[in-house]
Short mmCIF file of C-alpha atoms and ligand atoms in Angstrom, two decimals:
data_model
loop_
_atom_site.label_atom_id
_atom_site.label_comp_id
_atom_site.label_asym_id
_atom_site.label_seq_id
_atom_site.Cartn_x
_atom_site.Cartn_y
_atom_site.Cartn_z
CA UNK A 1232 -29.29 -26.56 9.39
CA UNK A 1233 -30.55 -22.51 8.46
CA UNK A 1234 -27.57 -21.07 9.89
CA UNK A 1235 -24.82 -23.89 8.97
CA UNK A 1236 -22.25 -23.10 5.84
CA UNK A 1237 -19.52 -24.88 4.48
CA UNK A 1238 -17.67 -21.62 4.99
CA UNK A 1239 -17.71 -18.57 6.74
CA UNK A 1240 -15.67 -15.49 5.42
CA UNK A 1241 -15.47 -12.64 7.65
CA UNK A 1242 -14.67 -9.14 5.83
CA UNK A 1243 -16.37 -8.03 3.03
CA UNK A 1244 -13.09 -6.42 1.48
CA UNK A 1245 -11.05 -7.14 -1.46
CA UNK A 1246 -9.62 -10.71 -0.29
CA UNK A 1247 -12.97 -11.98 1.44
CA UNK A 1248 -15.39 -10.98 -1.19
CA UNK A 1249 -12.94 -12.90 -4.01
CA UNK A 1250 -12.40 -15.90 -1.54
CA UNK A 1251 -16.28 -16.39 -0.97
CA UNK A 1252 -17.55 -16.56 -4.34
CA UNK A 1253 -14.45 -18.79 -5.97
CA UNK A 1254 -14.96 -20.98 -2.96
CA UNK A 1255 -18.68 -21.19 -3.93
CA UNK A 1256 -18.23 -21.87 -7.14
CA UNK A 1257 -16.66 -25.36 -5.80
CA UNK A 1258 -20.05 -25.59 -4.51
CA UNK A 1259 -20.03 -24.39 -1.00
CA UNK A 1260 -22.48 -22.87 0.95
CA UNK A 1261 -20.76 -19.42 1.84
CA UNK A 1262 -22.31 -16.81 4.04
CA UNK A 1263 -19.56 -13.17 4.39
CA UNK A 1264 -20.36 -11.16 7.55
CA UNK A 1265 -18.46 -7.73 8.11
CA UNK A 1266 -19.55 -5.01 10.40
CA UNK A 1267 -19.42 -2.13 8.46
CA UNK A 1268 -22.78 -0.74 6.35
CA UNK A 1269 -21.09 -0.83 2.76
CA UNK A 1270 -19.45 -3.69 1.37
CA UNK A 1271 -15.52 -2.75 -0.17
CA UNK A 1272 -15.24 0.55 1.26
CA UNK A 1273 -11.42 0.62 0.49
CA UNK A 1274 -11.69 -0.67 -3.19
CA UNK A 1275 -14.56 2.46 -3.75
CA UNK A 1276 -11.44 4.59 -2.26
CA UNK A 1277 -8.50 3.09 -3.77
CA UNK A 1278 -6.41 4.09 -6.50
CA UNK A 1279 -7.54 8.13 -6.40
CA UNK A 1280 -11.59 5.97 -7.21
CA UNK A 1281 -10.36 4.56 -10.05
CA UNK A 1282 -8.55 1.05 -8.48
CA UNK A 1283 -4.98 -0.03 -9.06
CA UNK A 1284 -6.34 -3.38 -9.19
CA UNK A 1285 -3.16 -4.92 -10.28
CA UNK A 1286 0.22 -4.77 -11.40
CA UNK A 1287 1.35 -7.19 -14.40
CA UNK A 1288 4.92 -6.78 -13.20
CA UNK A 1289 4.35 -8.26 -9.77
CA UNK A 1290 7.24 -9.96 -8.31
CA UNK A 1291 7.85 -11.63 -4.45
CA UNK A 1292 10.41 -8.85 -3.94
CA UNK A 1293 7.58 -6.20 -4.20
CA UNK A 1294 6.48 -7.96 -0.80
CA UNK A 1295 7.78 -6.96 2.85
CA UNK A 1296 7.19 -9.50 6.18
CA UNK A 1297 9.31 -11.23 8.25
CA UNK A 1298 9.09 -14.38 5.81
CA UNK A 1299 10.24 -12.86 2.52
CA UNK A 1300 9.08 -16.10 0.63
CA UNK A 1301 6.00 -16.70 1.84
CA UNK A 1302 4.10 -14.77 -0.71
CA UNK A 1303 5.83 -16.64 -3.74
CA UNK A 1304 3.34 -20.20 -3.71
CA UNK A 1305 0.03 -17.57 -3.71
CA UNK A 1306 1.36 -15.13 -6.68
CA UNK A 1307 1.91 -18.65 -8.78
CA UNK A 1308 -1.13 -20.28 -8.49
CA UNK A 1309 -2.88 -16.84 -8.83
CA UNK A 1310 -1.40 -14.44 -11.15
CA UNK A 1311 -1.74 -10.90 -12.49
CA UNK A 1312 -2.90 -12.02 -16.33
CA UNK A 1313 -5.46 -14.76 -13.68
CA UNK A 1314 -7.11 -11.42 -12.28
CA UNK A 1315 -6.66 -9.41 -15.67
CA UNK A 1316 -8.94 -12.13 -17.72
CA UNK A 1317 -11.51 -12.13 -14.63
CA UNK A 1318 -11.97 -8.23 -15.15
CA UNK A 1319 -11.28 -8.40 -19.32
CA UNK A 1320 -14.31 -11.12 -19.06
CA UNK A 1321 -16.54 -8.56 -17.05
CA UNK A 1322 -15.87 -6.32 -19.97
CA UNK A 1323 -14.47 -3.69 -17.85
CA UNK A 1324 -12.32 -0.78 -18.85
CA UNK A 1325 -8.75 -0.10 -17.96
CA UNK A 1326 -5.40 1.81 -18.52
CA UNK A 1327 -1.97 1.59 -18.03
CA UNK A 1328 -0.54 4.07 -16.11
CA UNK A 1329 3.00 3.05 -15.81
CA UNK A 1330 4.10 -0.19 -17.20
CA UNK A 1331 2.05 -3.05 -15.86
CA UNK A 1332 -0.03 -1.34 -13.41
CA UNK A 1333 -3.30 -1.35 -14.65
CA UNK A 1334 -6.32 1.13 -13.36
CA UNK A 1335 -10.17 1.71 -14.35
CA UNK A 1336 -10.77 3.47 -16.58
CA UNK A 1337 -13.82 4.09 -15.59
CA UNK A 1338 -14.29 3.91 -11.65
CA UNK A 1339 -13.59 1.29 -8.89
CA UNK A 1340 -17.06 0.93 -8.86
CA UNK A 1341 -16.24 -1.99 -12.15
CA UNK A 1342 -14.46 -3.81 -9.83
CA UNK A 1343 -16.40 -4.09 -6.83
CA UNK A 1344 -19.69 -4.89 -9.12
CA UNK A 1345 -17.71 -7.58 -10.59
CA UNK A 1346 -17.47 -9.00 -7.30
CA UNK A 1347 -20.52 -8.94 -6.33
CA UNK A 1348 -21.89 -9.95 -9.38
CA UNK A 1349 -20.12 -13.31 -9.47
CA UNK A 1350 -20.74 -13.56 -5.27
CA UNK A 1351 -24.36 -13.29 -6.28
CA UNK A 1352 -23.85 -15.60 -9.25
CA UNK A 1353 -22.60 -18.11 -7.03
CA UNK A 1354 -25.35 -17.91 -4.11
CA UNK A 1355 -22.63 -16.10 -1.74
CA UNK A 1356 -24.50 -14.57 1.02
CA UNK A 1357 -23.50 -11.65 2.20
CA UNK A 1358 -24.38 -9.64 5.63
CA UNK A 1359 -23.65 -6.29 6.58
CA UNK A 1360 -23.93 -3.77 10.25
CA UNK A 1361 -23.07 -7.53 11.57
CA UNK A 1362 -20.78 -7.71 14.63
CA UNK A 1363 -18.50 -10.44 15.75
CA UNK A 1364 -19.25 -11.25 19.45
CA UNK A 1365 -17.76 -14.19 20.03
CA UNK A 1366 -15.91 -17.64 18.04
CA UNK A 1367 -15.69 -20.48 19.46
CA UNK A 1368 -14.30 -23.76 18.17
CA UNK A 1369 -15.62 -27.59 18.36
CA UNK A 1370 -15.28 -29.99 15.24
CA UNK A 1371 -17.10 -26.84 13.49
CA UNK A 1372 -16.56 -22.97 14.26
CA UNK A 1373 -19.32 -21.16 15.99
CA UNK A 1374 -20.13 -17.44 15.44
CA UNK A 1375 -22.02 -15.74 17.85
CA UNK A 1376 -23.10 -12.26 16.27
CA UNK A 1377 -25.33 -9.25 16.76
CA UNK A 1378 -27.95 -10.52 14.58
CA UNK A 1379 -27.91 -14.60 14.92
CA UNK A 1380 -25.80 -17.30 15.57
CA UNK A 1381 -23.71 -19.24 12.76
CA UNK A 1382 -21.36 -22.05 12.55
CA UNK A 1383 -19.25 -23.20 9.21
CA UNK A 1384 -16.83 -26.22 9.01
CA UNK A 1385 -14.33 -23.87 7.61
CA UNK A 1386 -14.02 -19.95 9.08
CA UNK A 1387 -11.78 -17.60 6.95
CA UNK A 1388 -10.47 -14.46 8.38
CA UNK A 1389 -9.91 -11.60 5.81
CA UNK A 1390 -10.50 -8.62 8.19
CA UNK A 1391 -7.64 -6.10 7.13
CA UNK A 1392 -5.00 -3.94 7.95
CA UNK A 1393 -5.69 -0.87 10.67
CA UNK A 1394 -5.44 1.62 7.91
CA UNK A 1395 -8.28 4.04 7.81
CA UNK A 1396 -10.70 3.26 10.73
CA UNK A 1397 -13.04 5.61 8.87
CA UNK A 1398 -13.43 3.17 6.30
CA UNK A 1399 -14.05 0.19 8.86
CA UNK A 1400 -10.36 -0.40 9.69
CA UNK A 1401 -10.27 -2.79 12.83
CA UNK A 1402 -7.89 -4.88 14.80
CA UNK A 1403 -10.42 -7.58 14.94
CA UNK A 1404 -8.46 -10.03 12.47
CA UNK A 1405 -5.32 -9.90 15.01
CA UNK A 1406 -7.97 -10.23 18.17
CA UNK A 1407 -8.87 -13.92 16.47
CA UNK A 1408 -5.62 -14.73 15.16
CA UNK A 1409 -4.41 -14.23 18.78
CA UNK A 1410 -7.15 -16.52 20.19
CA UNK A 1411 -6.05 -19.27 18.15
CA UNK A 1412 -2.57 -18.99 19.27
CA UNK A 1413 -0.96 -17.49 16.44
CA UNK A 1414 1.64 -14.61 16.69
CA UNK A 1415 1.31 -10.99 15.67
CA UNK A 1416 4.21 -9.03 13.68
CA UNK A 1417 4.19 -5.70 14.84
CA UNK A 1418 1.96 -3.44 12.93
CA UNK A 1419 2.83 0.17 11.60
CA UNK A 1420 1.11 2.30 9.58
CA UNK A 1421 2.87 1.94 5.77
CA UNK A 1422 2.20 4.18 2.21
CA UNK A 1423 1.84 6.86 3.99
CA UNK A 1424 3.29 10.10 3.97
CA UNK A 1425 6.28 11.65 6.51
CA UNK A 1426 5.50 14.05 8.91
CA UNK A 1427 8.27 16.83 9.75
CA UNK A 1428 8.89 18.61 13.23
CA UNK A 1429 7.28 21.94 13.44
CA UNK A 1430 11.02 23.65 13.43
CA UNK A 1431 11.59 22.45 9.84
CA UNK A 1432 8.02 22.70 8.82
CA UNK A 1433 8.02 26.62 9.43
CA UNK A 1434 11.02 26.98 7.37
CA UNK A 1435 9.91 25.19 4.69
CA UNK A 1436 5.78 26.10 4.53
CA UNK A 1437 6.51 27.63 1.65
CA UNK A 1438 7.39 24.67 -0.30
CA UNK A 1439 3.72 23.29 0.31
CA UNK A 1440 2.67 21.98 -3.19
CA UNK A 1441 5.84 21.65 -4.59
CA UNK A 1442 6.56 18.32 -6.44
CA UNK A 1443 9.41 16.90 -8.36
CA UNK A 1444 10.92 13.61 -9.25
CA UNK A 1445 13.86 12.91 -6.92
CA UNK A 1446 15.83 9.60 -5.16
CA UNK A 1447 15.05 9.05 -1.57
CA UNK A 1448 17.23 6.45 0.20
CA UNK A 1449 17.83 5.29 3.61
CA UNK A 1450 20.43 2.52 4.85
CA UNK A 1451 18.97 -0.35 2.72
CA UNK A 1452 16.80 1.13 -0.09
CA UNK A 1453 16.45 3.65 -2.75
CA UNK A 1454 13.11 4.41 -4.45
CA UNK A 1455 13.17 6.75 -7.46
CA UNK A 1456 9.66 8.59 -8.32
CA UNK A 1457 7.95 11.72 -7.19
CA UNK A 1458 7.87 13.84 -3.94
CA UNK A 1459 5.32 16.32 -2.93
CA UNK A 1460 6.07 18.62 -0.31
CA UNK A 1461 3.01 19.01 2.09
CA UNK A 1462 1.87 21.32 4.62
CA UNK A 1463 2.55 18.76 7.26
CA UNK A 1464 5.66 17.29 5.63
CA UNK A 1465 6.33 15.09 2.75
CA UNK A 1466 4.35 13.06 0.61
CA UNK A 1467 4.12 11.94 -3.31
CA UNK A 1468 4.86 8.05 -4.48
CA UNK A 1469 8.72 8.36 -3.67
CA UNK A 1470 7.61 8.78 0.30
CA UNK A 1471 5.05 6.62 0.55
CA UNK A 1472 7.50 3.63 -1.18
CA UNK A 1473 10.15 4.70 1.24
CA UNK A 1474 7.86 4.62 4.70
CA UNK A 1475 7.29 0.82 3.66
CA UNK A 1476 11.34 0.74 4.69
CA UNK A 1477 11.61 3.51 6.68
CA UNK A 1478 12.35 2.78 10.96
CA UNK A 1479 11.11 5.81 13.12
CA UNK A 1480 14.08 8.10 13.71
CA UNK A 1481 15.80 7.25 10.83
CA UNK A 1482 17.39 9.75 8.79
CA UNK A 1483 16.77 9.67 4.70
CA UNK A 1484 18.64 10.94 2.01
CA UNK A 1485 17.58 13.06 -0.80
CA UNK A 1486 18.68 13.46 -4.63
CA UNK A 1487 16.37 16.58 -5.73
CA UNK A 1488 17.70 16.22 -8.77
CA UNK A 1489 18.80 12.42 -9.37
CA UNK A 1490 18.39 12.73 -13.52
CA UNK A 1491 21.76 15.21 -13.83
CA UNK A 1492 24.62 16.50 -12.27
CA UNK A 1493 24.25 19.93 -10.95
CA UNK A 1494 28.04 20.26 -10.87
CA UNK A 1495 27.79 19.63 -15.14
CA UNK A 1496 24.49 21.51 -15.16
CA UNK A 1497 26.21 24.83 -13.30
CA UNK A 1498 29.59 24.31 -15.82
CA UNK A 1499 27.89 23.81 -18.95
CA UNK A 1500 25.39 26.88 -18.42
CA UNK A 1501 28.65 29.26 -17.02
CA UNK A 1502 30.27 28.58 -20.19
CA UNK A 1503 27.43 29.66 -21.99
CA UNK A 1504 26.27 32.46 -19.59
CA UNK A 1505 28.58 33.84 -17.30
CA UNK A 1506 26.62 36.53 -16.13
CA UNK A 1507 23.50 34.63 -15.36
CA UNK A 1508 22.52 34.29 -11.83
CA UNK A 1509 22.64 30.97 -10.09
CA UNK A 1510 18.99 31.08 -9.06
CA UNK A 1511 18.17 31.28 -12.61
CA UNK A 1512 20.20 28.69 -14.19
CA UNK A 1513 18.53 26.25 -11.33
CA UNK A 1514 15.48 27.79 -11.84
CA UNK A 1515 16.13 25.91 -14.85
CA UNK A 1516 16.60 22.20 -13.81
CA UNK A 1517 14.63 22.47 -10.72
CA UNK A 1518 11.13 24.08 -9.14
CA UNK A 1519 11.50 27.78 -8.98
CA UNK A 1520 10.18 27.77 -5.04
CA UNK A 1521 12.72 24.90 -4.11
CA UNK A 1522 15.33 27.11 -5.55
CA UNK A 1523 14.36 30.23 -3.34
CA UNK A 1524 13.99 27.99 0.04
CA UNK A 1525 17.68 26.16 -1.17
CA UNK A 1526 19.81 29.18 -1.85
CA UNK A 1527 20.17 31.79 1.13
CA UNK A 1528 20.33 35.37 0.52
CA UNK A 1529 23.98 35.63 -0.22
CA UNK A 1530 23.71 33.12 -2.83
CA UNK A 1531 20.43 34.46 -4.36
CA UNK A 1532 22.88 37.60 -5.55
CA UNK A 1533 25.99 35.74 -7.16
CA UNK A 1534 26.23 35.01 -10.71
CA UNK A 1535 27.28 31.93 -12.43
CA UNK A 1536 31.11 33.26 -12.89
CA UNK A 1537 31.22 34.38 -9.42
CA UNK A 1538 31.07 30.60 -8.14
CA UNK A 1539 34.00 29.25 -6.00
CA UNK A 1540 34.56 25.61 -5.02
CA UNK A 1541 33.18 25.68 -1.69
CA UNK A 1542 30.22 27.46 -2.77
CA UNK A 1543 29.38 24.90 -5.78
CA UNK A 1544 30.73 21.60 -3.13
CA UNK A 1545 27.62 23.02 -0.79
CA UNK A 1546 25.33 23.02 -4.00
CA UNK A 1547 26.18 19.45 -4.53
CA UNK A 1548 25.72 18.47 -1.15
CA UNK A 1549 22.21 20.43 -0.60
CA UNK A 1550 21.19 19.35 -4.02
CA UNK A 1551 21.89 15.94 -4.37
CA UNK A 1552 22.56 14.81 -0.42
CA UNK A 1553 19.44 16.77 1.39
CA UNK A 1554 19.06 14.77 4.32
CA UNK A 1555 16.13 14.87 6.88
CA UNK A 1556 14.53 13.38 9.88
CA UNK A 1557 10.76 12.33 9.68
CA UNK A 1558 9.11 13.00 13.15
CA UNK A 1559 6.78 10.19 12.16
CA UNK A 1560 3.77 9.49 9.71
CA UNK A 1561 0.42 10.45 9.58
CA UNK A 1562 -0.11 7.38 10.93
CA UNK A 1563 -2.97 4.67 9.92
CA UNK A 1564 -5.62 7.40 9.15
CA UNK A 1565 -3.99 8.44 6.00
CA UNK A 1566 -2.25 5.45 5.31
CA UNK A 1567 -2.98 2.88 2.70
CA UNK A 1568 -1.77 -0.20 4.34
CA UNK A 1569 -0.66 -2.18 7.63
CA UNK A 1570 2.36 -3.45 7.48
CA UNK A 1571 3.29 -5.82 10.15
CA UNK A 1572 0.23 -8.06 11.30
CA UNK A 1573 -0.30 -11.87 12.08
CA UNK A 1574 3.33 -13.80 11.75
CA UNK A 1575 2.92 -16.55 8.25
CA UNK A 1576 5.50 -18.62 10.21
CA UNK A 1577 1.80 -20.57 11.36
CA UNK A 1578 0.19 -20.30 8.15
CA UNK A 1579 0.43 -22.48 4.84
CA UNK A 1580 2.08 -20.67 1.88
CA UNK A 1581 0.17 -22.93 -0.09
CA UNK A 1582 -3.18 -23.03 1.35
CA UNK A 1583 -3.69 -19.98 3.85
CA UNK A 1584 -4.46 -22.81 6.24
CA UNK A 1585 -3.79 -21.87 9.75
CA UNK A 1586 -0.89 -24.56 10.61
CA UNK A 1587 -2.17 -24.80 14.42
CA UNK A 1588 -6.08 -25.11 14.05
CA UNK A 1589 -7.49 -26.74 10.69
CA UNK A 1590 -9.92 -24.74 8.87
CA UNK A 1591 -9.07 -21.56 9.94
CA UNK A 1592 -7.61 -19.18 7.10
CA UNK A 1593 -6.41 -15.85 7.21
CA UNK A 1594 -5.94 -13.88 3.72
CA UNK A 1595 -5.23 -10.69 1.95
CA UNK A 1596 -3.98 -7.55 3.66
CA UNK A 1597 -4.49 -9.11 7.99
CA UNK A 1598 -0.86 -11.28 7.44
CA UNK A 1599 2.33 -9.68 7.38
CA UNK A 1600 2.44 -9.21 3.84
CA UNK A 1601 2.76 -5.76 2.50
CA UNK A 1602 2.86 -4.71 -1.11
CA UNK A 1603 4.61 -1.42 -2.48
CA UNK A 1604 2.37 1.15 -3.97
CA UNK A 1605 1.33 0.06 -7.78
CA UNK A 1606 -1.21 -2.57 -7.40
CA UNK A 1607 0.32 -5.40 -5.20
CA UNK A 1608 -1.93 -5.02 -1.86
CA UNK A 1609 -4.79 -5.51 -4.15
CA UNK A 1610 -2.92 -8.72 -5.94
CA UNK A 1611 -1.83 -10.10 -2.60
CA UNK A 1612 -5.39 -9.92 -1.72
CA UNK A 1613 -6.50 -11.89 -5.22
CA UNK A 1614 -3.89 -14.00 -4.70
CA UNK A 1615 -4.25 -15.07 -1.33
CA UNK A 1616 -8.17 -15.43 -1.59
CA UNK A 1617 -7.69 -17.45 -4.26
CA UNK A 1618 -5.89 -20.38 -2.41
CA UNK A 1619 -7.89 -20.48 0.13
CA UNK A 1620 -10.98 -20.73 -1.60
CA UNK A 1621 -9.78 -23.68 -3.44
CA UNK A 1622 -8.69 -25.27 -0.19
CA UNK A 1623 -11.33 -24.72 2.06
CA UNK A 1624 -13.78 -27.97 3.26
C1 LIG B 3130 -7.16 5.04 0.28
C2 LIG B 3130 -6.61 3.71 -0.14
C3 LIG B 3130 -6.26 3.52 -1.46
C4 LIG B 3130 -5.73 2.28 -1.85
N1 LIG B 3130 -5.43 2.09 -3.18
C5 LIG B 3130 -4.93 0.90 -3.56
C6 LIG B 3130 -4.71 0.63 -4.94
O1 LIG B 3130 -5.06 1.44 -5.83
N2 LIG B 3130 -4.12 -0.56 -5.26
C7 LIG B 3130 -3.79 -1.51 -4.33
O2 LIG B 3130 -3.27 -2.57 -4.68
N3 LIG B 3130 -4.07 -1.30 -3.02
C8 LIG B 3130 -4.63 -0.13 -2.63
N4 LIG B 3130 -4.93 0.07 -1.31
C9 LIG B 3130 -4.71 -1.06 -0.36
C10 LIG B 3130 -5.87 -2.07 -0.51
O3 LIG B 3130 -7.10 -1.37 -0.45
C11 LIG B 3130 -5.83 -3.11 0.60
O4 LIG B 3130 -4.56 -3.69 0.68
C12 LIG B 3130 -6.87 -4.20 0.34
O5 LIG B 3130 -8.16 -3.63 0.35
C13 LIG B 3130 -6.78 -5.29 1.40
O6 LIG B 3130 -7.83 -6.18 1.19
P1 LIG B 3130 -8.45 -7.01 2.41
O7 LIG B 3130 -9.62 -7.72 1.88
O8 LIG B 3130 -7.37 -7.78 3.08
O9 LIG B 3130 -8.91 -5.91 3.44
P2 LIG B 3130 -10.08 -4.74 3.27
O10 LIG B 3130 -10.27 -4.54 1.83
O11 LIG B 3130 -9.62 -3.68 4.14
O12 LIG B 3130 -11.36 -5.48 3.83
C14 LIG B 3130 -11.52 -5.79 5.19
C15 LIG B 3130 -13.00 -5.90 5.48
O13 LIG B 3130 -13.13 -6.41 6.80
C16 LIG B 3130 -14.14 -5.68 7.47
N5 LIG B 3130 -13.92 -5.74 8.91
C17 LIG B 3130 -12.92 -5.16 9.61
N6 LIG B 3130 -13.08 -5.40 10.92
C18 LIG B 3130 -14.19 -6.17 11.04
C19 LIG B 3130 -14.88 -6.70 12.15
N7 LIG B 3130 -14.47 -6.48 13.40
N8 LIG B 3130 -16.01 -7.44 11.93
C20 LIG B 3130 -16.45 -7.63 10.66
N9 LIG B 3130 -15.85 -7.12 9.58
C21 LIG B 3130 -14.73 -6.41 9.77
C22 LIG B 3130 -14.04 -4.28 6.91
O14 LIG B 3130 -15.26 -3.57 7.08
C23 LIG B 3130 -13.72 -4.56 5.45
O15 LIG B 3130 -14.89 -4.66 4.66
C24 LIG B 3130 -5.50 1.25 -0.90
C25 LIG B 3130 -5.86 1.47 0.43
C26 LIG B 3130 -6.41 2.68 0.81
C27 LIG B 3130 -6.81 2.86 2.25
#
């Protein structure tokens, strides 16, 4: 039959594009259908277009969803060092950027023409601009499209998160999931930046640019790294960590200086300069244009020997204890991934089987299974593709 295959992948992404050629190369017919007009839109994008494509430190605990464990069976029978000697074999070029997570060197271009070298290797076929119209489901699944109709004895779902519609973001993975009675975990946009009201935005528009490493907590977490102050609100690695954690209305915590103790840093430089001003000495330990928005006018005048308790106890506290309320994200246009999305309590751990209909997978970044910032959404995607493609019929 022309338009039969062993399996059907839908999504050309990271997770569908891996699952489709190592299921072929166990000598199935594959055919990949996805609705956009380029193939691996988010892999060109990701990592600044130079792909995080993994992180050699990956542990479960890196993971969010609802089932905390369910990531554990993928990441062992797929590792980091699996995916490393795929891309060391294509000869491709990386770096290190902080331990473990590993970049192009080059451009995420290497990685997506790996994969689509070994899809073509392996007789995947692969159509774009083709749109889902209907599924229905017999012994076999049938896939009425925009272009023809297909069926496949096996139908694997590897549509995505809602992050960046631009880049062919759609709900569509939840739409089927639903249909086949599974459950949905809701969604929220996740890596992506905090937005600030408009009040505390005009007082602080002056900060716009501004970055420095700091330690931003809320009731269960604390992520040490960088934070960027935007025009909009806040941003940098440190943020985008947090809003994996972060509930909307939630207050977080800020250490602007988490590496010393501005109480020893103001002691040690009075001894030595007594008539320095204050805006100096944490001029010295901190960004100059944070220091002018921190210290109000009266303190912008005292010197170092002119410092009373109260005055250095409010230093601590708007140093190392600035606390603020996020008015939201920027929501899934900016953000890097979904978290939330269909419930694994129906899916295999093992297998990515659907527990309710056989034959029916659903990988990489459409589950609720979110991976901090450093390479895990892509290895969650390897990961997950991987078992599937070794289980499907
Ligand atoms: C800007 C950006 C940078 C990122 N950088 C990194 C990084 O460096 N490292 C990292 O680990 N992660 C990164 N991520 C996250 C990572 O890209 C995703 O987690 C990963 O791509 C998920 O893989 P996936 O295959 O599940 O989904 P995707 O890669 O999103 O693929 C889904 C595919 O399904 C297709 N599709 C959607 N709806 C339909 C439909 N209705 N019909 C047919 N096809 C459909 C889409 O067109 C797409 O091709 C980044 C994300 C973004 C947005």
């Amino acid at each position: 039959m022309k338009n039969h295959y062993d399996v059907i992948v839908i999504g050309a992404g990271a997770a569908g594009l891996f699952c489709a050629f190592n299921s072929a190369i166990r000598n199935k017919r594959v055919l990949v259908l996805d609705h956009a007009n380029k193939v691996g839109k988010k892999i060109l994008m990701s990592g600044g277009g130079r792909c995080n494509f993994t992180n050699l430190n990956t542990m479960y605990d890196d993971f969010t969803s609802e089932n905390i464990h369910f990531v554990k069976s993928a990441l062992n029978q797929y590792s980091a060092y699996d995916y490393l000697n795929l891309v060391e074999s294509h000869n491709i070029e990386y770096v290190e950027k902080s331990p473990g997570q590993l970049f192009c060197k080059n451009s995420s271009k290497d990685i997506l023409k790996m994969l689509l070298d070994e899809c073509a290797k392996a007789s995947v076929k692969i159509f774009k601009k083709c749109s889902i119209n209907k599924i229905n489901k017999s012994d076999i699944y049938s896939i009425e499209t925009n272009v023809e109709n297909y069926t496949a004895n096996s139908l694997v779902v590897a549509t995505g998160g809602l992050s960046i519609p631009t880049l062919g973001a759609t709900g569509f993975g939840y739409e089927i999931a639903q249909q086949f009675g599974h459950k949905i975990v809701k969604t929220n946009a996740s890596l992506v930046p905090f937005t600030l009201s408009k009040k505390i935005l005009d007082k602080q528009k002056e900060l716009s640019g501004v970055s420095l490493p700091v330690l931003v907590s809320n009731k269960n977490h604390n992520v040490e790294d960088d934070l960027l102050f935007t025009h909009r609100g806040l941003s940098g690695p440190a943020i985008l960590k947090m809003s994996v954690y972060w509930k909307f209305g939630e207050e977080i915590l800020i250490d602007l200086l988490p590496s010393k103790n501005i109480k020893e840093v103001i002691k040690s430089e009075r001894l030595k300069h007594p008539d320095k001003l204050l805006i100096n000495s944490l001029s010295v330990v901190l960004p100059k244009r944070l220091v002018l928005y921190l210290c109000n006018e009266n303190l912008k005048e005292l010197k170092l020997k002119q410092l009373d308790k109260p005055v250095i106890d409010q230093l601590v506290k708007t140093i190392h204890e600035w606390t603020v309320t996020p008015s939201g994200t920027e929501g899934y246009k900016t953000a890097e991934v979904t978290s939330g999305g269909i419930s694994t309590e129906d899916i295999s751990s093992k297998t990515l089987e659907s527990k309710l209909h056989n034959n029916l997978y659903f990988i990489g970044e459409v589950l609720d299974v979110t991976g901090q910032l450093g390479g895990y959404n892509f290895q969650w995607a390897w990961s997950s593709a991987w078992c599937a493609s070794q289980a499907v019929k």
